[in-house]
Amino acid sequence: MYRTRRKIADSHYLPFVVLFIAYCWLVCLLLTVRPDVFFSGDAGIKFLIVGQINNGVGFKNLRLDHPGWVLDIWSQGFYPFKQPFIYDAPSGKTVAFPPAFQWLTAPFYRWFGYKGLYIIPSISLALLWAWFIVVIRQLTARPVIVACGLIIMAFCSPLTIYAAIYWEHTLAVLLVFSGLVFLLEPVAAVKTAMLGLLTGLAAWFRPESMIMSGLICGIACYNYFVYRKFVNVIFILSVLLVVTSFFVFNKIFYGSLLGAHAHQLMDESGSTVSFSKSLNILFHINVKFLVFFPAAILFYALTLRLLIKKPVVPSVIYQLLVVILLYSVITPFILPNAGGKQWGPRYFLPLIPFILAAIFLQVKILPLNKVWLVAGALLVAYSAYLNVYLAATTLSRDYAQRVSPGMAFLTTQDCKVVVVQNQFIAQEFAAASGNRIFFLAEDNKHFQSLLDKLRLAGVACVIYMTSSRQESRLPNGFNNQRRELLKRGDYFFEQYSLQ
């Protein structure tokens, strides 16, 4: 029995068996996706931009094709989207999201429909897993250790669920991972340049990636002055080239180095996000990261042990510690919020590969005894329960039961005018905006004013939508006899005649 276990543990096929199982799990997650609905509401706006790009309309401003009377009412304060997702600018309704992800997604959506929206997120994670195996095999020769590393990344981290969500996070993590590869083993000049280009490219998709890129470049700069390896200079210049091109692009099209994202860093008064709010974000994200990725607890425990015992270790271990700790502290101060609706703190997803690499490097120097192994096994078991069972249940329920029933109901109604109680509803149902006209009215005063304008425009009926149980009665002005609205999924509906 011992020989059998030993043979399995030393089998070079073991990591690839785990990789195959992980790919099967990824396919299962993708099967939960439903047409025209999204896990995150702001994906609806990105979806509309993808359609515009395919139609040759553009990417900077959101242009919804509706009659003039609709545009006139929108201009009076009833536009369905608002800050911090859409900003008024001289050129029109400016979208706050960087456009690169929408550019990449557009052809896949054109070729494969709604399924094409998830090709980049899923392929990015699949490539990350394969690349991760290569990297961990360089850190440790034992296949069983490599397999354990992939198990933690694929089944015990919140990253996997994002491959089945229309979001750019898995792509950004894949690109940032190239910087980790460089730190672990700087390679020949040409390959190094390529890694720097990939690391810098992450800034085009996720603004917080610039923090990670900057930290990696800082370590590379230190390594150049200490070890005099010119490949570090090539890497830094490659990163700067791509990031600078991002700034230039933003300055040309948005008038700001940070692009439309700069608006999100301001509060409603036009001031930067307050220091106290940033401190709250700092605490919230770091605690939530430990909750959703308990392997980080093992990392911090091992780091404390390393600092106490102070063994002779490769400098890259301390460099990874510096990158991880500084990113955890600095990033919350450049964020507009803590992430909104998400599975685990999405802004900290780039940390996951770095933490796993740091763990395996430390374990290689200071092997774990039985107490550490038991504690690690318990953390892994809880992480797997959280990020496999609960994550899949949440994702499946979200796609099938939250928005999809309301979308199905809305598409069967003859009434084309929809009044929403908050902008997030319009985002969630963005796929219906092609043949529906959405108006936003957040309180009774605005409802009354909007109804008058709709009557003057000759609108015969409207569908009222809300997502709040407290607001699940018709507002003033809708004088029909129904006491409660019709509930479909997580949303409430009522059709009302204006005649």
Coordinates of C-alpha atoms in Angstrom, one line a residue:
M1 CA 0.0 0.0 0.0
Y2 CA 2.8 2.4 0.9
R3 CA 4.6 1.7 -2.4
T4 CA 1.4 2.3 -4.3
R5 CA 0.8 5.7 -2.6
R6 CA 4.4 6.6 -3.2
K7 CA 4.2 5.6 -6.8
I8 CA 1.1 7.8 -7.3
A9 CA 2.6 10.7 -5.4
D10 CA 5.7 10.6 -7.7
S11 CA 3.8 10.1 -10.9
H12 CA 4.5 12.9 -13.4
Y13 CA 1.0 12.4 -14.7
L14 CA -0.6 13.4 -11.4
P15 CA -0.6 17.2 -11.9
F16 CA -2.2 16.7 -15.4
V17 CA -4.9 14.4 -13.9
V18 CA -5.7 17.2 -11.5
L19 CA -5.6 19.7 -14.4
F20 CA -8.1 17.5 -16.4
I21 CA -10.4 17.4 -13.4
A22 CA -10.2 21.1 -13.0
Y23 CA -11.1 21.6 -16.7
C24 CA -14.1 19.4 -16.2
W25 CA -15.1 21.5 -13.2
L26 CA -14.7 24.6 -15.3
V27 CA -17.0 23.2 -18.0
C28 CA -19.6 22.4 -15.3
L29 CA -19.5 26.0 -14.1
L30 CA -19.9 27.3 -17.6
L31 CA -23.0 25.1 -18.1
T32 CA -24.8 27.2 -15.4
V33 CA -24.6 30.3 -17.6
R34 CA -28.0 31.6 -18.9
P35 CA -28.5 33.7 -22.0
D36 CA -28.7 37.5 -21.6
V37 CA -28.3 37.6 -17.8
F38 CA -25.2 38.5 -15.8
F39 CA -23.8 37.8 -12.3
S40 CA -22.8 41.5 -12.0
G41 CA -25.1 44.2 -13.2
D42 CA -22.4 46.4 -14.7
A43 CA -21.7 43.6 -17.1
G44 CA -24.9 44.7 -18.8
I45 CA -23.3 48.0 -19.8
K46 CA -20.2 46.3 -21.1
F47 CA -22.5 44.0 -23.0
L48 CA -24.1 47.0 -24.7
I49 CA -20.7 48.4 -25.6
V50 CA -19.8 45.0 -27.2
G51 CA -22.8 45.3 -29.4
Q52 CA -21.9 48.9 -30.3
I53 CA -18.3 47.8 -31.3
N54 CA -19.7 45.1 -33.5
N55 CA -22.0 47.6 -35.1
G56 CA -19.2 50.1 -35.7
V57 CA -20.8 52.7 -33.3
G58 CA -17.8 53.1 -31.0
F59 CA -16.7 52.3 -27.4
K60 CA -16.3 55.5 -25.5
N61 CA -19.9 56.7 -25.2
L62 CA -23.1 54.6 -24.7
R63 CA -25.5 55.2 -27.6
L64 CA -28.9 53.6 -27.3
D65 CA -30.9 53.8 -30.5
H66 CA -34.3 55.2 -29.6
P67 CA -36.7 57.9 -31.0
G68 CA -36.1 61.6 -30.4
W69 CA -38.9 61.9 -27.8
V70 CA -37.1 59.2 -25.7
L71 CA -33.8 61.1 -25.9
D72 CA -35.6 64.3 -24.9
I73 CA -37.1 62.7 -21.7
W74 CA -33.7 61.1 -20.9
S75 CA -32.0 64.5 -21.1
Q76 CA -34.4 65.8 -18.4
G77 CA -33.0 63.4 -15.7
F78 CA -34.6 60.1 -16.5
Y79 CA -31.7 58.3 -18.3
P80 CA -31.6 54.7 -17.0
F81 CA -27.9 54.7 -16.1
K82 CA -25.9 57.1 -14.0
Q83 CA -22.7 57.5 -12.0
P84 CA -20.4 55.8 -11.2
F85 CA -21.0 53.7 -14.3
I86 CA -22.0 56.4 -16.8
Y87 CA -20.8 60.0 -16.8
D88 CA -22.1 63.0 -18.7
A89 CA -19.5 64.5 -21.0
P90 CA -19.5 66.9 -23.9
S91 CA -19.2 64.0 -26.2
G92 CA -22.1 62.1 -24.7
K93 CA -22.7 59.4 -22.0
T94 CA -19.2 58.2 -21.2
V95 CA -18.7 54.7 -20.0
A96 CA -16.4 54.3 -16.9
F97 CA -14.9 51.0 -17.9
P98 CA -11.7 50.5 -19.9
P99 CA -12.6 49.4 -23.4
A100 CA -10.0 46.8 -24.1
F101 CA -12.0 43.8 -22.7
Q102 CA -15.0 44.8 -24.8
W103 CA -12.7 45.0 -27.9
L104 CA -11.5 41.5 -27.3
T105 CA -14.9 40.1 -26.5
A106 CA -16.7 41.7 -29.5
P107 CA -15.6 39.2 -32.2
F108 CA -16.4 36.2 -30.0
Y109 CA -19.9 37.6 -29.3
R110 CA -20.4 38.2 -33.0
W111 CA -19.3 34.6 -33.8
F112 CA -20.8 32.6 -30.9
G113 CA -23.6 34.8 -29.4
Y114 CA -23.9 35.1 -25.6
K115 CA -21.6 32.0 -25.2
G116 CA -18.8 34.1 -26.7
L117 CA -18.9 36.4 -23.8
Y118 CA -17.3 33.7 -21.6
I119 CA -14.6 32.5 -23.9
I120 CA -11.9 35.0 -22.8
P121 CA -12.6 34.5 -19.0
S122 CA -12.6 30.7 -19.2
I123 CA -9.7 30.4 -21.6
S124 CA -7.6 32.8 -19.5
L125 CA -8.1 30.7 -16.4
A126 CA -7.4 27.4 -18.3
L127 CA -4.1 28.9 -19.5
L128 CA -3.3 30.2 -16.0
W129 CA -3.7 26.7 -14.6
A130 CA -1.4 25.1 -17.2
W131 CA 1.2 27.8 -16.7
F132 CA 1.0 27.5 -13.0
I133 CA 1.8 23.8 -13.2
V134 CA 5.0 24.7 -15.2
V135 CA 6.0 27.3 -12.6
I136 CA 5.4 25.1 -9.5
R137 CA 7.3 22.2 -11.1
Q138 CA 10.3 24.5 -11.2
L139 CA 9.9 25.3 -7.5
T140 CA 9.5 21.7 -6.4
A141 CA 10.3 18.4 -8.1
R142 CA 7.6 16.3 -6.4
P143 CA 4.5 15.9 -8.6
V144 CA 2.3 15.5 -5.6
I145 CA 3.3 19.0 -4.4
V146 CA 2.6 20.4 -7.9
A147 CA -0.8 18.7 -7.9
C148 CA -1.6 20.1 -4.4
G149 CA -0.8 23.6 -5.7
L150 CA -3.2 23.3 -8.6
I151 CA -5.9 21.8 -6.3
I152 CA -5.7 24.9 -4.0
M153 CA -5.8 27.3 -7.0
A154 CA -8.6 25.5 -8.9
F155 CA -10.8 24.3 -6.1
C156 CA -9.9 26.3 -3.0
S157 CA -9.7 29.9 -4.3
P158 CA -12.4 32.3 -5.4
L159 CA -10.7 32.9 -8.7
T160 CA -12.3 29.9 -10.5
I161 CA -15.8 31.1 -10.3
Y162 CA -14.8 34.3 -12.3
A163 CA -14.1 32.1 -15.3
A164 CA -17.9 31.7 -15.6
I165 CA -18.7 35.3 -15.1
Y166 CA -18.6 38.0 -17.8
W167 CA -15.7 39.9 -16.2
E168 CA -12.1 40.6 -17.1
H169 CA -10.5 39.5 -13.9
T170 CA -9.1 36.1 -15.0
L171 CA -7.5 37.7 -18.0
A172 CA -5.9 40.3 -15.8
V173 CA -4.6 37.7 -13.4
L174 CA -3.1 35.7 -16.2
L175 CA -1.2 38.7 -17.5
V176 CA 0.0 39.7 -14.0
F177 CA 1.1 36.1 -13.5
S178 CA 3.8 36.7 -16.1
G179 CA 5.4 39.1 -13.7
L180 CA 5.5 36.4 -11.1
V181 CA 7.2 34.1 -13.6
F182 CA 9.9 36.7 -14.2
L183 CA 10.5 37.2 -10.5
L184 CA 10.9 33.5 -9.9
E185 CA 13.4 33.0 -12.6
P186 CA 14.5 35.8 -14.9
V187 CA 15.0 34.3 -18.4
A188 CA 16.7 35.2 -21.6
A189 CA 16.3 38.8 -22.9
V190 CA 13.7 38.1 -25.6
K191 CA 11.5 36.1 -23.4
T192 CA 11.9 38.6 -20.6
A193 CA 10.7 41.4 -22.9
M194 CA 7.7 39.4 -23.8
L195 CA 6.9 38.8 -20.1
G196 CA 7.2 42.6 -19.4
L197 CA 4.8 43.3 -22.3
L198 CA 2.2 40.9 -20.8
T199 CA 2.6 42.3 -17.3
G200 CA 2.1 45.8 -18.5
L201 CA -0.9 44.8 -20.7
A202 CA -2.9 43.9 -17.5
A203 CA -3.3 47.7 -16.9
W204 CA -5.5 47.9 -20.0
F205 CA -8.0 45.6 -18.4
R206 CA -7.9 46.2 -14.7
P207 CA -6.6 49.6 -13.2
E208 CA -5.5 47.9 -10.0
S209 CA -3.1 45.8 -12.0
M210 CA -0.9 48.9 -12.3
I211 CA -0.1 48.6 -8.6
M212 CA 1.1 45.0 -9.0
S213 CA 3.1 45.9 -12.1
G214 CA 4.7 48.8 -10.3
L215 CA 5.7 46.6 -7.4
I216 CA 7.2 43.9 -9.6
C217 CA 9.1 46.6 -11.5
G218 CA 10.4 47.9 -8.2
I219 CA 11.7 44.5 -7.3
A220 CA 13.3 44.2 -10.8
C221 CA 14.9 47.6 -10.3
Y222 CA 16.4 46.4 -7.0
N223 CA 17.6 43.2 -8.6
Y224 CA 19.4 45.1 -11.3
F225 CA 21.4 47.2 -8.9
V226 CA 22.2 44.3 -6.7
Y227 CA 22.8 41.5 -9.3
R228 CA 23.5 43.6 -12.4
K229 CA 21.3 41.5 -14.6
F230 CA 20.3 43.6 -17.6
V231 CA 17.2 41.5 -18.2
N232 CA 15.7 43.4 -15.3
V233 CA 16.0 46.6 -17.3
I234 CA 14.5 45.0 -20.3
F235 CA 11.5 43.8 -18.3
I236 CA 11.0 47.2 -16.7
L237 CA 11.1 49.0 -20.0
S238 CA 8.7 46.5 -21.5
V239 CA 6.2 47.1 -18.7
L240 CA 6.6 50.9 -19.0
L241 CA 6.1 50.8 -22.7
V242 CA 2.7 49.1 -22.5
V243 CA 1.5 51.1 -19.5
T244 CA 2.6 54.4 -21.0
S245 CA 0.7 53.5 -24.2
F246 CA -2.4 53.0 -22.0
F247 CA -1.9 56.5 -20.5
V248 CA -1.5 58.0 -23.9
F249 CA -4.6 56.3 -25.2
N250 CA -6.6 57.6 -22.2
K251 CA -5.3 61.1 -22.6
I252 CA -6.2 61.2 -26.3
F253 CA -9.7 59.7 -25.9
Y254 CA -10.7 60.7 -22.4
G255 CA -8.6 63.7 -21.6
S256 CA -7.2 62.0 -18.5
L257 CA -4.2 59.7 -18.0
L258 CA -6.5 57.3 -16.1
G259 CA -9.3 57.5 -18.6
A260 CA -12.9 57.4 -17.5
H261 CA -11.9 55.4 -14.4
A262 CA -10.6 58.7 -12.9
H263 CA -14.3 59.7 -12.4
Q264 CA -14.8 56.6 -10.1
L265 CA -12.0 57.8 -7.8
M266 CA -14.0 60.9 -7.0
D267 CA -17.0 61.2 -4.7
E268 CA -20.2 63.0 -5.6
S269 CA -18.6 66.4 -4.6
G270 CA -15.7 65.9 -7.0
S271 CA -13.2 65.2 -4.2
T272 CA -11.0 62.1 -4.0
V273 CA -12.2 59.2 -2.0
S274 CA -11.7 60.1 1.7
F275 CA -8.9 58.5 3.8
S276 CA -11.4 57.1 6.3
K277 CA -13.3 55.4 3.5
S278 CA -10.1 54.0 2.1
L279 CA -9.2 52.6 5.6
N280 CA -12.7 50.9 5.7
I281 CA -12.0 49.4 2.2
L282 CA -8.6 48.3 3.4
F283 CA -10.0 46.4 6.4
H284 CA -13.0 45.0 4.5
I285 CA -11.1 43.6 1.6
N286 CA -8.2 42.1 3.6
V287 CA -10.6 40.4 6.0
K288 CA -12.9 39.1 3.2
F289 CA -9.8 37.8 1.4
L290 CA -8.9 35.6 4.3
V291 CA -12.5 34.4 4.6
F292 CA -12.8 33.4 0.9
F293 CA -9.2 32.3 0.5
P294 CA -8.2 30.7 3.8
A295 CA -4.9 29.5 2.2
A296 CA -3.8 33.1 2.8
I297 CA -4.0 32.4 6.5
L298 CA -1.4 29.6 6.0
F299 CA 0.7 32.1 4.1
Y300 CA 0.7 34.7 6.9
A301 CA 1.4 32.0 9.5
L302 CA 4.3 30.6 7.5
T303 CA 5.6 34.1 7.0
L304 CA 5.6 34.7 10.7
R305 CA 7.5 31.4 11.2
L306 CA 10.0 32.5 8.6
L307 CA 10.6 35.8 10.3
I308 CA 11.0 34.1 13.7
K309 CA 13.4 31.3 12.6
K310 CA 15.3 33.5 10.1
P311 CA 16.7 30.7 8.0
V312 CA 18.9 31.3 5.0
V313 CA 16.4 31.5 2.1
P314 CA 16.5 32.7 -1.5
S315 CA 15.9 36.5 -1.8
V316 CA 12.9 35.9 -4.1
I317 CA 10.9 34.7 -1.0
Y318 CA 11.3 38.0 0.7
Q319 CA 10.6 39.8 -2.6
L320 CA 7.3 38.0 -2.9
L321 CA 6.4 38.8 0.7
V322 CA 7.1 42.5 0.0
V323 CA 5.0 42.4 -3.2
I324 CA 2.1 40.7 -1.4
L325 CA 2.1 42.8 1.7
L326 CA 2.5 46.2 -0.2
Y327 CA -0.2 45.3 -2.7
S328 CA -2.6 44.4 0.2
V329 CA -2.0 47.8 1.9
I330 CA -1.7 50.1 -1.1
T331 CA -4.4 48.9 -3.5
P332 CA -7.4 49.8 -1.2
F333 CA -6.3 53.4 -1.3
I334 CA -6.7 53.6 -5.1
L335 CA -10.1 51.8 -5.2
P336 CA -13.5 53.6 -5.5
N337 CA -15.2 50.9 -3.5
A338 CA -14.8 47.4 -1.9
G339 CA -16.0 45.6 -5.1
G340 CA -19.7 45.6 -4.9
K341 CA -21.4 42.3 -5.8
Q342 CA -18.6 39.6 -6.0
W343 CA -17.4 36.2 -4.9
G344 CA -14.5 37.1 -2.6
P345 CA -12.6 40.4 -3.0
R346 CA -12.1 40.6 -6.8
Y347 CA -9.5 43.3 -6.5
F348 CA -7.2 40.9 -4.6
L349 CA -7.5 38.0 -7.1
P350 CA -4.0 38.8 -8.6
L351 CA -2.5 37.9 -5.1
I352 CA -3.6 34.3 -5.3
P353 CA -0.8 32.9 -7.5
F354 CA 1.8 35.0 -5.6
I355 CA 0.6 33.6 -2.3
L356 CA 0.7 30.0 -3.5
A357 CA 4.2 30.5 -4.9
A358 CA 5.4 32.0 -1.6
I359 CA 3.9 29.1 0.3
F360 CA 5.6 26.5 -1.7
L361 CA 9.0 28.3 -1.6
Q362 CA 8.7 28.5 2.2
V363 CA 7.7 24.9 2.6
K364 CA 10.7 23.9 0.5
I365 CA 13.0 25.6 3.0
L366 CA 11.1 24.8 6.2
P367 CA 9.1 21.6 5.7
L368 CA 5.7 21.3 7.5
N369 CA 5.3 19.0 10.5
K370 CA 2.1 17.1 11.3
V371 CA 0.5 20.0 13.1
W372 CA 1.0 22.3 10.1
L373 CA -0.2 19.6 7.8
V374 CA -3.4 19.0 9.7
A375 CA -4.1 22.7 10.0
G376 CA -3.4 23.1 6.3
A377 CA -5.7 20.2 5.4
L378 CA -8.5 21.7 7.4
L379 CA -8.1 25.1 5.7
V380 CA -8.0 23.3 2.3
A381 CA -11.2 21.3 3.1
Y382 CA -13.1 24.4 4.2
S383 CA -11.8 26.3 1.2
A384 CA -13.0 23.6 -1.2
Y385 CA -16.4 23.5 0.5
L386 CA -16.6 27.3 0.1
N387 CA -15.3 27.7 -3.4
V388 CA -16.7 24.6 -5.0
Y389 CA -20.0 23.7 -3.4
L390 CA -21.2 27.2 -2.2
A391 CA -19.7 29.0 -5.1
A392 CA -21.3 26.7 -7.7
T393 CA -24.6 26.8 -5.8
T394 CA -24.5 30.6 -5.7
L395 CA -23.6 30.9 -9.4
S396 CA -26.2 28.4 -10.5
R397 CA -28.9 30.1 -8.5
D398 CA -27.9 33.5 -9.6
Y399 CA -28.1 32.7 -13.3
A400 CA -31.2 30.6 -13.2
Q401 CA -33.4 32.3 -10.6
R402 CA -32.4 35.9 -9.9
V403 CA -32.8 37.7 -13.3
S404 CA -33.6 35.0 -15.8
P405 CA -37.4 34.6 -14.8
G406 CA -37.9 38.4 -15.0
M407 CA -36.2 38.6 -18.4
A408 CA -38.4 35.8 -19.7
F409 CA -41.5 37.6 -18.4
L410 CA -40.5 41.0 -19.7
T411 CA -39.9 39.6 -23.3
T412 CA -43.5 38.3 -23.4
Q413 CA -45.1 41.6 -22.7
D414 CA -46.4 43.8 -25.4
C415 CA -45.7 47.0 -23.5
K416 CA -42.3 48.5 -24.6
V417 CA -41.8 51.2 -22.0
V418 CA -40.2 50.2 -18.7
V419 CA -39.8 52.4 -15.6
V420 CA -37.2 51.2 -13.1
Q421 CA -36.8 52.2 -9.5
N422 CA -33.0 52.1 -9.6
Q423 CA -30.3 52.0 -12.3
F424 CA -29.1 48.5 -11.3
I425 CA -32.3 47.1 -12.7
A426 CA -31.6 48.7 -16.0
Q427 CA -28.1 47.2 -16.0
E428 CA -29.4 43.8 -15.1
F429 CA -31.9 43.9 -18.0
A430 CA -29.6 45.6 -20.5
A431 CA -30.0 42.8 -23.0
A432 CA -33.7 43.8 -23.3
S433 CA -32.9 47.4 -24.1
G434 CA -32.8 46.7 -27.9
N435 CA -36.6 46.4 -28.0
R436 CA -37.5 48.0 -24.7
I437 CA -37.2 51.7 -23.6
F438 CA -36.0 52.1 -20.0
F439 CA -36.5 55.2 -17.8
L440 CA -35.2 55.8 -14.3
A441 CA -37.3 57.3 -11.6
E442 CA -36.0 56.8 -8.1
D443 CA -38.8 58.4 -6.0
N444 CA -42.4 59.5 -6.2
K445 CA -41.6 63.0 -7.3
H446 CA -39.7 61.8 -10.3
F447 CA -42.4 59.2 -11.0
Q448 CA -45.1 61.8 -11.1
S449 CA -43.0 64.0 -13.4
L450 CA -42.0 61.1 -15.7
L451 CA -45.6 59.9 -16.0
D452 CA -46.7 63.4 -17.2
K453 CA -44.0 63.4 -19.8
L454 CA -44.8 59.9 -21.0
R455 CA -48.5 60.9 -21.4
L456 CA -47.6 64.0 -23.4
A457 CA -45.4 61.7 -25.6
G458 CA -48.4 59.5 -26.3
V459 CA -47.2 56.5 -24.4
A460 CA -50.2 54.2 -23.7
C461 CA -48.7 51.9 -21.0
V462 CA -45.6 51.3 -18.9
I463 CA -44.1 48.4 -17.0
Y464 CA -42.9 49.4 -13.5
M465 CA -40.0 47.4 -12.0
T466 CA -38.4 47.3 -8.6
S467 CA -36.0 45.0 -6.8
S468 CA -36.9 46.0 -3.2
R469 CA -39.6 44.3 -1.1
Q470 CA -40.0 47.7 0.7
E471 CA -40.9 49.2 -2.7
S472 CA -43.0 46.3 -3.9
R473 CA -46.1 48.4 -4.1
L474 CA -47.0 50.8 -7.0
P475 CA -45.7 54.3 -6.4
N476 CA -48.1 57.3 -6.4
G477 CA -49.5 57.9 -9.8
F478 CA -50.1 54.2 -10.6
N479 CA -53.7 54.1 -9.4
N480 CA -54.7 50.5 -10.2
Q481 CA -56.3 48.2 -7.7
R482 CA -53.4 45.6 -7.3
R483 CA -51.9 45.8 -3.8
E484 CA -48.8 43.8 -4.6
L485 CA -46.6 43.6 -7.7
L486 CA -46.0 40.4 -9.6
K487 CA -42.7 38.8 -8.6
R488 CA -40.5 37.1 -11.1
G489 CA -37.1 36.0 -9.8
D490 CA -35.8 38.7 -7.6
Y491 CA -37.7 41.5 -9.3
F492 CA -41.2 42.9 -9.0
F493 CA -43.3 43.9 -12.0
E494 CA -46.6 45.7 -12.8
Q495 CA -48.0 46.9 -16.1
Y496 CA -50.1 50.1 -15.9
S497 CA -52.2 51.9 -18.6
L498 CA -51.6 55.7 -18.9
Q499 CA -54.8 56.3 -20.8

